[in-house]
Amino acid sequence: MELQDLFSFLAAGVSPFHAAAEAARLLDAAGYTRLEEADYWNLEAGRGYYVTRNNSAVVAWRVPDHGIGGWRITASHGDSPTWKIKNDGVSAAGCTRLNVEGYGGMNMATWLDRPLSAAGRVLVRGADGELQPRLVNLDRDLLVIPSLAPHMDRAVNDGHKYNPQLDMQPLYGPEGCRPLGALVAEALGVAEEAIVDWDLTLYVRQAPTVIGPEGEYFLAPRIDDLECAAATLYAFLEAAPRADSGCAPVWAMLDNEEVGSGTRQGAHSLFLRDTLDRVLGAVAHSSQGMQRALANSFVLSADNAHAQHPNFADKADPANPVRMGGGLVLKVNASQKYTTNGLSGALLREICRQAGVPVQLFANRADLPGGSTLGNLLSQSLPVPMADIGLAQLAMHSAVETAATADARAMVQAAAAFYRARLRCLGDGRYTLESPQ
């Protein structure tokens, strides 16, 4: 994966629906066959497949040539904090502003005074009455959330508590202007009355860009978590499976992580487990096939990590400083908000050592609680060893974030080595690991 490949994925993923569509496009180009959950699955050894749910989550896999003796899974998420559009707009002070609600735990101030647009999924009524999901990206500088001048809030630089209902509603146009629904209908080439409903959100228009004296860093919206999603997908596509491996490689990009994953397409659902069950059910296996496969499986939960901030170095654990450009980040937490433990961490470290990928350790300060991610929710339906990994970044959950240009390739190398490695469980806590060839 080249840096421009990552930038293209970040730019395309203006909503979780668009991120899933971009992943599907790459899988199609690589010869993977799309399946539908409502259809009967006929799977062939040696071939690759994928399935989507809610148009916003994707699971892809390859069927091994010699049965399925385990799973090698990377899981990421395609959603980011944003603003969900609730309706066409309301009049205010001679203007029209959209009515929006916050999605995820964002840094609200970073959304102010930036060119914004709208994208997502629209449900359109077809001529035969069929409800058709259509993707739309208005792809123009359309909106702004204007800040209040300091003349009217003299204490703004002393710390302001933002009220999303009062402070964060976006300016759309003058009072009486064409409604948003008309623009959406025009973009889709349908009549406005054919639109039944939508899942539209705002997005920042800024394109990914390289910064630093030698291009060491890059700046982009949605780095968390599309950087991990793109890097693990390219690793999945690049890593040719070993002929002697009976483990099926799996790539998953789930939705709604930023709001707790408690949806049918999130990590707390059975989407991934349902897919694995169906895959195994479509190939020859023993009566204990799933249990044996799970016992010989491993999951990498890939979600970005906090780098030590140069202006706020004291916010990081002083014993475990994480640097942008330092390679893969292995995340640990005593309360198991991250699933890494001594066993899974050791296995991942060995895979990375053999692949020549540097590993950093992230742990929160003992007096600062951290966030959670996919792994501890996936483990409720997939009781297999897991490690939480990511790449170091600054300004997580800002409208625009910062990361190192070198690190994405480290994730590709580590995930590709993970997919290629011959990892075999000999018993509880005992493994053999052969390096990729």
Tab-separated table of C-alpha atoms in Angstrom:
chain	number	residue	atom	x	y	z
A	1	MET	CA	0.000	0.000	0.000
A	2	GLU	CA	1.346	3.393	-1.020
A	3	LEU	CA	0.548	6.593	0.852
A	4	GLN	CA	-1.715	7.707	-1.992
A	5	ASP	CA	-3.735	4.480	-1.594
A	6	LEU	CA	-4.350	5.405	2.037
A	7	PHE	CA	-5.252	8.971	1.085
A	8	SER	CA	-7.715	7.692	-1.509
A	9	PHE	CA	-9.401	5.477	1.090
A	10	LEU	CA	-9.593	8.331	3.602
A	11	ALA	CA	-11.010	10.705	0.995
A	12	ALA	CA	-13.557	8.151	-0.246
A	13	GLY	CA	-14.823	7.214	3.245
A	14	VAL	CA	-16.896	10.348	3.844
A	15	SER	CA	-19.486	8.196	5.625
A	16	PRO	CA	-19.452	4.576	6.876
A	17	PHE	CA	-21.562	3.691	3.824
A	18	HIS	CA	-18.964	5.179	1.507
A	19	ALA	CA	-16.112	3.483	3.387
A	20	ALA	CA	-17.879	0.130	2.947
A	21	ALA	CA	-18.447	0.857	-0.747
A	22	GLU	CA	-14.757	1.697	-1.215
A	23	ALA	CA	-13.759	-1.545	0.518
A	24	ALA	CA	-16.186	-3.441	-1.722
A	25	ARG	CA	-14.677	-1.777	-4.795
A	26	LEU	CA	-11.179	-2.927	-3.814
A	27	LEU	CA	-12.417	-6.443	-3.054
A	28	ASP	CA	-14.241	-6.606	-6.398
A	29	ALA	CA	-11.089	-5.476	-8.201
A	30	ALA	CA	-9.142	-8.247	-6.452
A	31	GLY	CA	-11.598	-10.905	-7.678
A	32	TYR	CA	-13.664	-11.400	-4.539
A	33	THR	CA	-17.280	-12.483	-4.946
A	34	ARG	CA	-20.006	-10.533	-3.205
A	35	LEU	CA	-22.594	-12.587	-1.320
A	36	GLU	CA	-25.903	-11.525	0.214
A	37	GLU	CA	-26.996	-12.632	3.673
A	38	ALA	CA	-30.470	-13.485	2.342
A	39	ASP	CA	-29.089	-15.896	-0.293
A	40	TYR	CA	-27.822	-19.471	-0.070
A	41	TRP	CA	-24.024	-19.606	-0.056
A	42	ASN	CA	-22.023	-22.016	-2.214
A	43	LEU	CA	-18.347	-21.593	-1.413
A	44	GLU	CA	-15.364	-22.992	-3.299
A	45	ALA	CA	-11.921	-23.759	-1.894
A	46	GLY	CA	-9.271	-21.246	-2.838
A	47	ARG	CA	-11.706	-18.434	-3.585
A	48	GLY	CA	-12.452	-15.168	-1.812
A	49	TYR	CA	-15.829	-13.760	-0.791
A	50	TYR	CA	-17.348	-10.867	1.126
A	51	VAL	CA	-20.693	-9.831	2.574
A	52	THR	CA	-22.066	-6.503	3.820
A	53	ARG	CA	-24.641	-5.613	6.444
A	54	ASN	CA	-26.586	-2.339	6.574
A	55	ASN	CA	-24.437	-1.156	3.617
A	56	SER	CA	-21.950	0.023	6.269
A	57	ALA	CA	-20.115	-3.075	7.581
A	58	VAL	CA	-18.080	-5.599	5.593
A	59	VAL	CA	-16.642	-9.048	6.289
A	60	ALA	CA	-14.332	-10.639	3.696
A	61	TRP	CA	-12.582	-14.014	3.724
A	62	ARG	CA	-10.729	-16.589	1.681
A	63	VAL	CA	-11.597	-20.273	1.802
A	64	PRO	CA	-8.436	-22.397	2.312
A	65	ASP	CA	-7.657	-25.278	-0.013
A	66	HIS	CA	-7.508	-27.834	2.810
A	67	GLY	CA	-10.409	-27.209	5.174
A	68	ILE	CA	-10.770	-24.564	7.857
A	69	GLY	CA	-8.728	-25.282	10.964
A	70	GLY	CA	-8.897	-21.748	12.376
A	71	TRP	CA	-9.426	-18.073	11.623
A	72	ARG	CA	-6.966	-15.193	11.297
A	73	ILE	CA	-9.046	-12.064	11.699
A	74	THR	CA	-8.339	-8.346	11.641
A	75	ALA	CA	-11.219	-6.094	12.698
A	76	SER	CA	-11.490	-2.317	12.378
A	77	HIS	CA	-14.349	0.175	12.158
A	78	GLY	CA	-15.507	2.549	9.432
A	79	ASP	CA	-17.352	5.221	11.421
A	80	SER	CA	-16.005	8.458	12.909
A	81	PRO	CA	-17.477	11.165	15.153
A	82	THR	CA	-19.690	13.488	13.119
A	83	TRP	CA	-23.073	15.213	12.995
A	84	LYS	CA	-26.215	13.362	11.924
A	85	ILE	CA	-28.670	15.415	9.864
A	86	LYS	CA	-32.183	15.114	11.262
A	87	ASN	CA	-34.191	17.155	8.736
A	88	ASP	CA	-34.086	19.654	5.860
A	89	GLY	CA	-33.571	22.735	8.009
A	90	VAL	CA	-35.150	25.397	10.164
A	91	SER	CA	-35.311	29.193	9.875
A	92	ALA	CA	-33.194	31.296	12.227
A	93	ALA	CA	-32.276	35.004	12.006
A	94	GLY	CA	-33.034	35.208	8.304
A	95	CYS	CA	-31.002	32.083	7.582
A	96	THR	CA	-31.661	28.376	7.213
A	97	ARG	CA	-29.704	26.062	9.447
A	98	LEU	CA	-29.797	22.285	9.427
A	99	ASN	CA	-30.928	20.414	12.506
A	100	VAL	CA	-28.146	18.019	13.533
A	101	GLU	CA	-27.288	15.743	16.427
A	102	GLY	CA	-23.826	14.666	17.525
A	103	TYR	CA	-22.610	11.155	16.692
A	104	GLY	CA	-19.737	9.940	18.863
A	105	GLY	CA	-17.468	11.687	21.341
A	106	MET	CA	-15.964	14.479	19.285
A	107	ASN	CA	-13.939	17.596	19.985
A	108	MET	CA	-16.719	20.008	19.024
A	109	ALA	CA	-14.589	23.135	18.662
A	110	THR	CA	-12.659	21.591	15.763
A	111	TRP	CA	-15.811	21.553	13.616
A	112	LEU	CA	-16.229	25.326	13.715
A	113	ASP	CA	-15.572	27.593	10.713
A	114	ARG	CA	-14.669	24.801	8.281
A	115	PRO	CA	-16.193	24.061	4.854
A	116	LEU	CA	-18.521	21.075	5.333
A	117	SER	CA	-20.642	18.890	3.106
A	118	ALA	CA	-23.132	16.048	3.516
A	119	ALA	CA	-22.999	12.376	2.537
A	120	GLY	CA	-24.537	9.032	3.400
A	121	ARG	CA	-27.288	6.637	2.382
A	122	VAL	CA	-30.655	7.602	0.916
A	123	LEU	CA	-33.642	5.264	0.657
A	124	VAL	CA	-35.345	5.855	-2.686
A	125	ARG	CA	-38.719	4.480	-3.809
A	126	GLY	CA	-38.344	2.833	-7.191
A	127	ALA	CA	-40.983	2.744	-9.918
A	128	ASP	CA	-41.971	-0.778	-8.872
A	129	GLY	CA	-42.227	0.190	-5.203
A	130	GLU	CA	-38.842	-1.309	-4.254
A	131	LEU	CA	-36.901	0.627	-1.616
A	132	GLN	CA	-33.428	1.113	-3.007
A	133	PRO	CA	-30.443	2.230	-0.897
A	134	ARG	CA	-28.432	4.833	-2.814
A	135	LEU	CA	-25.206	6.500	-1.776
A	136	VAL	CA	-24.975	10.253	-2.078
A	137	ASN	CA	-22.087	12.648	-1.620
A	138	LEU	CA	-22.941	16.277	-2.303
A	139	ASP	CA	-19.173	16.820	-2.671
A	140	ARG	CA	-19.130	20.607	-2.487
A	141	ASP	CA	-18.448	23.321	0.070
A	142	LEU	CA	-22.021	23.579	1.290
A	143	LEU	CA	-22.218	24.273	5.022
A	144	VAL	CA	-20.409	25.846	7.933
A	145	ILE	CA	-20.822	25.882	11.717
A	146	PRO	CA	-19.944	29.523	12.437
A	147	SER	CA	-18.350	30.382	15.749
A	148	LEU	CA	-19.459	33.290	17.922
A	149	ALA	CA	-17.188	36.331	17.717
A	150	PRO	CA	-15.098	36.985	20.856
A	151	HIS	CA	-16.744	40.429	21.078
A	152	MET	CA	-19.920	38.587	22.098
A	153	ASP	CA	-18.205	36.002	24.296
A	154	ARG	CA	-15.246	37.640	25.996
A	155	ALA	CA	-14.447	34.446	27.892
A	156	VAL	CA	-14.272	32.200	24.824
A	157	ASN	CA	-10.505	31.697	25.219
A	158	ASP	CA	-10.910	30.894	28.904
A	159	GLY	CA	-12.760	27.689	28.089
A	160	HIS	CA	-16.192	27.338	26.573
A	161	LYS	CA	-18.663	24.553	27.236
A	162	TYR	CA	-20.275	23.838	23.875
A	163	ASN	CA	-23.982	23.113	23.756
A	164	PRO	CA	-24.631	21.058	20.599
A	165	GLN	CA	-28.202	22.320	20.281
A	166	LEU	CA	-27.194	25.980	20.521
A	167	ASP	CA	-23.587	26.219	19.327
A	168	MET	CA	-23.197	23.504	16.709
A	169	GLN	CA	-26.087	23.774	14.261
A	170	PRO	CA	-24.711	24.362	10.719
A	171	LEU	CA	-25.564	27.330	8.507
A	172	TYR	CA	-27.049	26.048	5.245
A	173	GLY	CA	-28.343	29.100	3.349
A	174	PRO	CA	-30.672	32.093	3.424
A	175	GLU	CA	-34.209	31.754	4.676
A	176	GLY	CA	-36.456	30.229	2.004
A	177	CYS	CA	-33.589	28.645	0.019
A	178	ARG	CA	-33.841	25.309	-1.749
A	179	PRO	CA	-34.097	22.564	0.893
A	180	LEU	CA	-31.397	19.981	1.361
A	181	GLY	CA	-33.742	17.256	0.103
A	182	ALA	CA	-33.900	18.992	-3.276
A	183	LEU	CA	-30.097	18.962	-3.575
A	184	VAL	CA	-29.986	15.302	-2.604
A	185	ALA	CA	-32.666	14.402	-5.154
A	186	GLU	CA	-30.824	16.333	-7.842
A	187	ALA	CA	-27.548	14.571	-7.027
A	188	LEU	CA	-29.274	11.179	-7.276
A	189	GLY	CA	-31.265	12.061	-10.396
A	190	VAL	CA	-34.611	11.266	-8.780
A	191	ALA	CA	-37.735	13.201	-7.894
A	192	GLU	CA	-37.697	14.721	-4.424
A	193	GLU	CA	-40.885	12.846	-3.490
A	194	ALA	CA	-39.141	9.535	-4.293
A	195	ILE	CA	-36.897	10.002	-1.240
A	196	VAL	CA	-38.411	8.050	1.647
A	197	ASP	CA	-35.707	8.521	4.293
A	198	TRP	CA	-31.984	8.990	4.707
A	199	ASP	CA	-28.912	8.432	6.893
A	200	LEU	CA	-26.949	11.600	6.140
A	201	THR	CA	-24.092	13.103	8.121
A	202	LEU	CA	-21.764	16.057	7.804
A	203	TYR	CA	-18.150	15.633	6.789
A	204	VAL	CA	-15.094	17.867	6.643
A	205	ARG	CA	-14.088	18.786	3.118
A	206	GLN	CA	-10.355	18.987	3.771
A	207	ALA	CA	-8.349	16.568	1.653
A	208	PRO	CA	-5.548	14.464	3.197
A	209	THR	CA	-2.259	16.335	2.976
A	210	VAL	CA	1.373	15.711	3.901
A	211	ILE	CA	3.069	18.079	6.365
A	212	GLY	CA	6.505	18.352	7.989
A	213	PRO	CA	9.904	19.378	6.549
A	214	GLU	CA	10.347	15.979	4.870
A	215	GLY	CA	6.703	14.938	4.731
A	216	GLU	CA	6.920	12.984	7.983
A	217	TYR	CA	3.291	13.529	8.990
A	218	PHE	CA	-0.076	13.760	7.333
A	219	LEU	CA	-3.239	15.607	8.208
A	220	ALA	CA	-6.690	14.266	7.330
A	221	PRO	CA	-10.224	13.731	8.560
A	222	ARG	CA	-11.270	10.246	9.710
A	223	ILE	CA	-7.770	8.849	10.365
A	224	ASP	CA	-9.436	7.072	13.311
A	225	ASP	CA	-10.196	4.435	12.163
A	226	LEU	CA	-9.989	4.420	8.374
A	227	GLU	CA	-6.188	4.296	8.548
A	228	CYS	CA	-6.359	0.892	10.250
A	229	ALA	CA	-9.230	-0.237	8.009
A	230	ALA	CA	-7.301	0.590	4.844
A	231	ALA	CA	-3.964	-0.809	6.057
A	232	THR	CA	-5.430	-4.127	7.204
A	233	LEU	CA	-7.474	-4.441	3.989
A	234	TYR	CA	-4.404	-3.951	1.819
A	235	ALA	CA	-2.540	-6.468	3.990
A	236	PHE	CA	-5.409	-8.925	3.568
A	237	LEU	CA	-5.289	-8.500	-0.207
A	238	GLU	CA	-1.480	-8.606	-0.427
A	239	ALA	CA	-0.835	-11.568	1.864
A	240	ALA	CA	-0.918	-14.746	-0.195
A	241	PRO	CA	-1.950	-17.599	2.153
A	242	ARG	CA	0.493	-20.421	2.782
A	243	ALA	CA	-0.361	-23.593	0.928
A	244	ASP	CA	0.067	-25.639	4.128
A	245	SER	CA	-2.139	-23.377	6.241
A	246	GLY	CA	-5.669	-24.476	7.070
A	247	CYS	CA	-6.533	-21.115	8.603
A	248	ALA	CA	-8.957	-18.864	6.784
A	249	PRO	CA	-7.926	-15.189	6.589
A	250	VAL	CA	-10.751	-12.789	7.460
A	251	TRP	CA	-10.992	-9.011	7.203
A	252	ALA	CA	-13.781	-7.125	8.967
A	253	MET	CA	-14.729	-3.463	9.024
A	254	LEU	CA	-17.640	-2.919	11.396
A	255	ASP	CA	-19.821	0.102	12.098
A	256	ASN	CA	-20.986	2.192	15.059
A	257	GLU	CA	-17.873	1.766	17.227
A	258	GLU	CA	-17.996	5.446	18.109
A	259	VAL	CA	-21.401	5.004	19.772
A	260	GLY	CA	-20.801	1.696	21.541
A	261	SER	CA	-21.109	-0.878	18.723
A	262	GLY	CA	-24.543	-1.984	19.961
A	263	THR	CA	-26.152	-2.359	16.537
A	264	ARG	CA	-26.713	-5.275	14.158
A	265	GLN	CA	-23.665	-4.110	12.180
A	266	GLY	CA	-21.461	-3.322	15.177
A	267	ALA	CA	-18.865	-5.316	17.097
A	268	HIS	CA	-21.424	-6.112	19.804
A	269	SER	CA	-23.624	-7.870	17.239
A	270	LEU	CA	-23.286	-11.387	15.855
A	271	PHE	CA	-22.436	-10.190	12.334
A	272	LEU	CA	-18.874	-11.512	12.367
A	273	ARG	CA	-19.747	-14.702	14.257
A	274	ASP	CA	-22.795	-15.324	12.017
A	275	THR	CA	-20.557	-15.007	8.969
A	276	LEU	CA	-17.942	-17.411	10.316
A	277	ASP	CA	-20.656	-19.938	11.210
A	278	ARG	CA	-22.091	-19.753	7.695
A	279	VAL	CA	-18.669	-20.077	6.067
A	280	LEU	CA	-17.905	-23.190	8.074
A	281	GLY	CA	-21.383	-24.553	7.384
A	282	ALA	CA	-20.803	-24.187	3.640
A	283	VAL	CA	-17.618	-26.300	3.602
A	284	ALA	CA	-16.894	-29.806	4.801
A	285	HIS	CA	-16.157	-29.938	8.543
A	286	SER	CA	-16.520	-32.226	11.533
A	287	SER	CA	-19.251	-31.972	14.161
A	288	GLN	CA	-16.783	-30.108	16.400
A	289	GLY	CA	-15.381	-27.994	13.579
A	290	MET	CA	-16.353	-24.577	14.895
A	291	GLN	CA	-15.095	-25.204	18.409
A	292	ARG	CA	-11.763	-26.524	17.117
A	293	ALA	CA	-11.444	-23.641	14.662
A	294	LEU	CA	-12.088	-21.064	17.389
A	295	ALA	CA	-9.483	-22.714	19.627
A	296	ASN	CA	-6.912	-22.238	16.857
A	297	SER	CA	-7.894	-18.667	15.967
A	298	PHE	CA	-6.518	-15.207	16.664
A	299	VAL	CA	-8.035	-11.722	16.278
A	300	LEU	CA	-6.310	-8.375	15.866
A	301	SER	CA	-8.603	-5.529	16.916
A	302	ALA	CA	-7.155	-2.630	14.912
A	303	ASP	CA	-8.093	0.844	16.149
A	304	ASN	CA	-5.750	3.793	16.407
A	305	ALA	CA	-3.813	4.805	19.513
A	306	HIS	CA	-2.847	8.081	21.191
A	307	ALA	CA	0.651	9.377	20.549
A	308	GLN	CA	2.327	11.338	23.326
A	309	HIS	CA	1.359	14.947	22.641
A	310	PRO	CA	4.324	17.361	22.418
A	311	ASN	CA	2.301	20.112	24.150
A	312	PHE	CA	0.776	17.822	26.779
A	313	ALA	CA	3.430	15.165	27.383
A	314	ASP	CA	2.246	14.712	30.970
A	315	LYS	CA	-1.060	13.246	29.754
A	316	ALA	CA	0.728	10.072	28.614
A	317	ASP	CA	1.990	7.223	30.753
A	318	PRO	CA	5.610	8.290	31.375
A	319	ALA	CA	6.830	4.693	31.308
A	320	ASN	CA	5.235	3.942	27.923
A	321	PRO	CA	5.604	6.954	25.619
A	322	VAL	CA	4.175	6.337	22.150
A	323	ARG	CA	5.692	8.203	19.213
A	324	MET	CA	4.279	8.876	15.767
A	325	GLY	CA	6.553	7.098	13.318
A	326	GLY	CA	7.454	4.436	15.873
A	327	GLY	CA	5.637	1.553	14.168
A	328	LEU	CA	2.805	-0.640	15.384
A	329	VAL	CA	1.198	0.130	18.757
A	330	LEU	CA	0.148	-2.711	21.073
A	331	LYS	CA	-2.511	-1.517	23.527
A	332	VAL	CA	-2.974	-2.873	27.058
A	333	ASN	CA	-5.393	-2.056	29.862
A	334	ALA	CA	-5.764	-3.686	33.281
A	335	SER	CA	-9.572	-3.462	33.097
A	336	GLN	CA	-9.560	-5.239	29.719
A	337	LYS	CA	-10.936	-2.269	27.788
A	338	TYR	CA	-8.239	-3.569	25.463
A	339	THR	CA	-8.126	-7.343	25.136
A	340	THR	CA	-4.351	-7.742	24.936
A	341	ASN	CA	-2.908	-9.990	27.631
A	342	GLY	CA	0.484	-11.567	28.124
A	343	LEU	CA	-0.267	-14.459	25.765
A	344	SER	CA	-1.800	-12.520	22.884
A	345	GLY	CA	0.751	-9.742	23.273
A	346	ALA	CA	3.607	-12.240	23.136
A	347	LEU	CA	2.226	-13.877	19.983
A	348	LEU	CA	1.789	-10.528	18.255
A	349	ARG	CA	5.251	-9.359	19.325
A	350	GLU	CA	6.805	-12.540	17.902
A	351	ILE	CA	4.981	-12.117	14.586
A	352	CYS	CA	6.199	-8.517	14.367
A	353	ARG	CA	9.748	-9.423	15.420
A	354	GLN	CA	9.984	-12.016	12.670
A	355	ALA	CA	8.577	-9.507	10.169
A	356	GLY	CA	10.922	-6.711	11.296
A	357	VAL	CA	8.098	-4.417	12.448
A	358	PRO	CA	8.805	-2.256	15.526
A	359	VAL	CA	6.212	-2.434	18.318
A	360	GLN	CA	5.374	0.251	20.888
A	361	LEU	CA	3.290	-0.296	24.005
A	362	PHE	CA	0.377	1.982	24.848
A	363	ALA	CA	-1.085	2.113	28.339
A	364	ASN	CA	-3.139	4.866	29.924
A	365	ARG	CA	-1.902	6.765	32.938
A	366	ALA	CA	-3.130	4.967	36.044
A	367	ASP	CA	-5.243	7.997	36.956
A	368	LEU	CA	-6.783	8.579	33.516
A	369	PRO	CA	-9.422	6.143	32.189
A	370	GLY	CA	-9.157	5.322	28.511
A	371	GLY	CA	-11.676	4.458	25.857
A	372	SER	CA	-12.629	1.028	24.648
A	373	THR	CA	-12.629	-0.438	21.159
A	374	LEU	CA	-13.758	-3.500	19.185
A	375	GLY	CA	-11.906	-6.338	20.879
A	376	ASN	CA	-13.605	-6.540	24.252
A	377	LEU	CA	-17.025	-6.547	22.533
A	378	LEU	CA	-16.069	-9.083	19.860
A	379	SER	CA	-14.726	-11.429	22.522
A	380	GLN	CA	-18.260	-11.949	23.831
A	381	SER	CA	-19.195	-13.811	20.644
A	382	LEU	CA	-15.689	-14.930	19.608
A	383	PRO	CA	-13.917	-16.429	22.643
A	384	VAL	CA	-10.454	-16.496	21.063
A	385	PRO	CA	-7.117	-14.831	21.868
A	386	MET	CA	-7.138	-11.190	20.798
A	387	ALA	CA	-4.706	-8.311	20.766
A	388	ASP	CA	-5.626	-4.654	20.428
A	389	ILE	CA	-3.354	-2.776	18.062
A	390	GLY	CA	-3.295	0.588	16.329
A	391	LEU	CA	-1.151	3.372	14.945
A	392	ALA	CA	-0.084	6.469	16.833
A	393	GLN	CA	-1.919	9.707	16.118
A	394	LEU	CA	-2.643	13.129	17.584
A	395	ALA	CA	-5.966	14.969	17.890
A	396	MET	CA	-8.062	11.798	17.968
A	397	HIS	CA	-11.778	12.601	17.510
A	398	SER	CA	-10.951	16.011	16.112
A	399	ALA	CA	-12.517	16.979	12.787
A	400	VAL	CA	-8.988	16.711	11.325
A	401	GLU	CA	-6.340	14.441	12.840
A	402	THR	CA	-2.571	13.947	12.513
A	403	ALA	CA	-0.484	10.801	12.043
A	404	ALA	CA	2.899	9.680	10.664
A	405	THR	CA	3.316	8.794	7.003
A	406	ALA	CA	5.608	5.839	7.800
A	407	ASP	CA	3.306	4.059	10.222
A	408	ALA	CA	0.560	2.868	7.859
A	409	ARG	CA	3.069	0.710	6.033
A	410	ALA	CA	4.116	-0.812	9.373
A	411	MET	CA	0.500	-1.863	9.923
A	412	VAL	CA	0.361	-3.416	6.453
A	413	GLN	CA	3.570	-5.355	7.109
A	414	ALA	CA	2.440	-6.539	10.545
A	415	ALA	CA	-1.047	-7.565	9.397
A	416	ALA	CA	0.322	-9.304	6.301
A	417	ALA	CA	2.798	-11.239	8.481
A	418	PHE	CA	-0.093	-12.125	10.799
A	419	TYR	CA	-2.101	-13.522	7.883
A	420	ARG	CA	0.882	-15.485	6.527
A	421	ALA	CA	2.237	-16.856	9.802
A	422	ARG	CA	1.639	-20.509	10.639
A	423	LEU	CA	0.356	-20.177	14.187
A	424	ARG	CA	-0.783	-23.423	15.747
A	425	CYS	CA	-2.344	-24.013	19.147
A	426	LEU	CA	-0.836	-27.065	20.898
A	427	GLY	CA	-2.897	-26.684	24.063
A	428	ASP	CA	-4.184	-24.036	26.412
A	429	GLY	CA	-1.623	-21.214	26.264
A	430	ARG	CA	0.870	-23.227	24.159
A	431	TYR	CA	1.607	-22.274	20.544
A	432	THR	CA	4.083	-22.852	17.774
A	433	LEU	CA	4.785	-20.022	15.371
A	434	GLU	CA	6.582	-20.328	12.051
A	435	SER	CA	7.628	-17.130	10.355
A	436	PRO	CA	6.081	-16.189	6.981
A	437	GLN	CA	8.007	-17.395	3.958
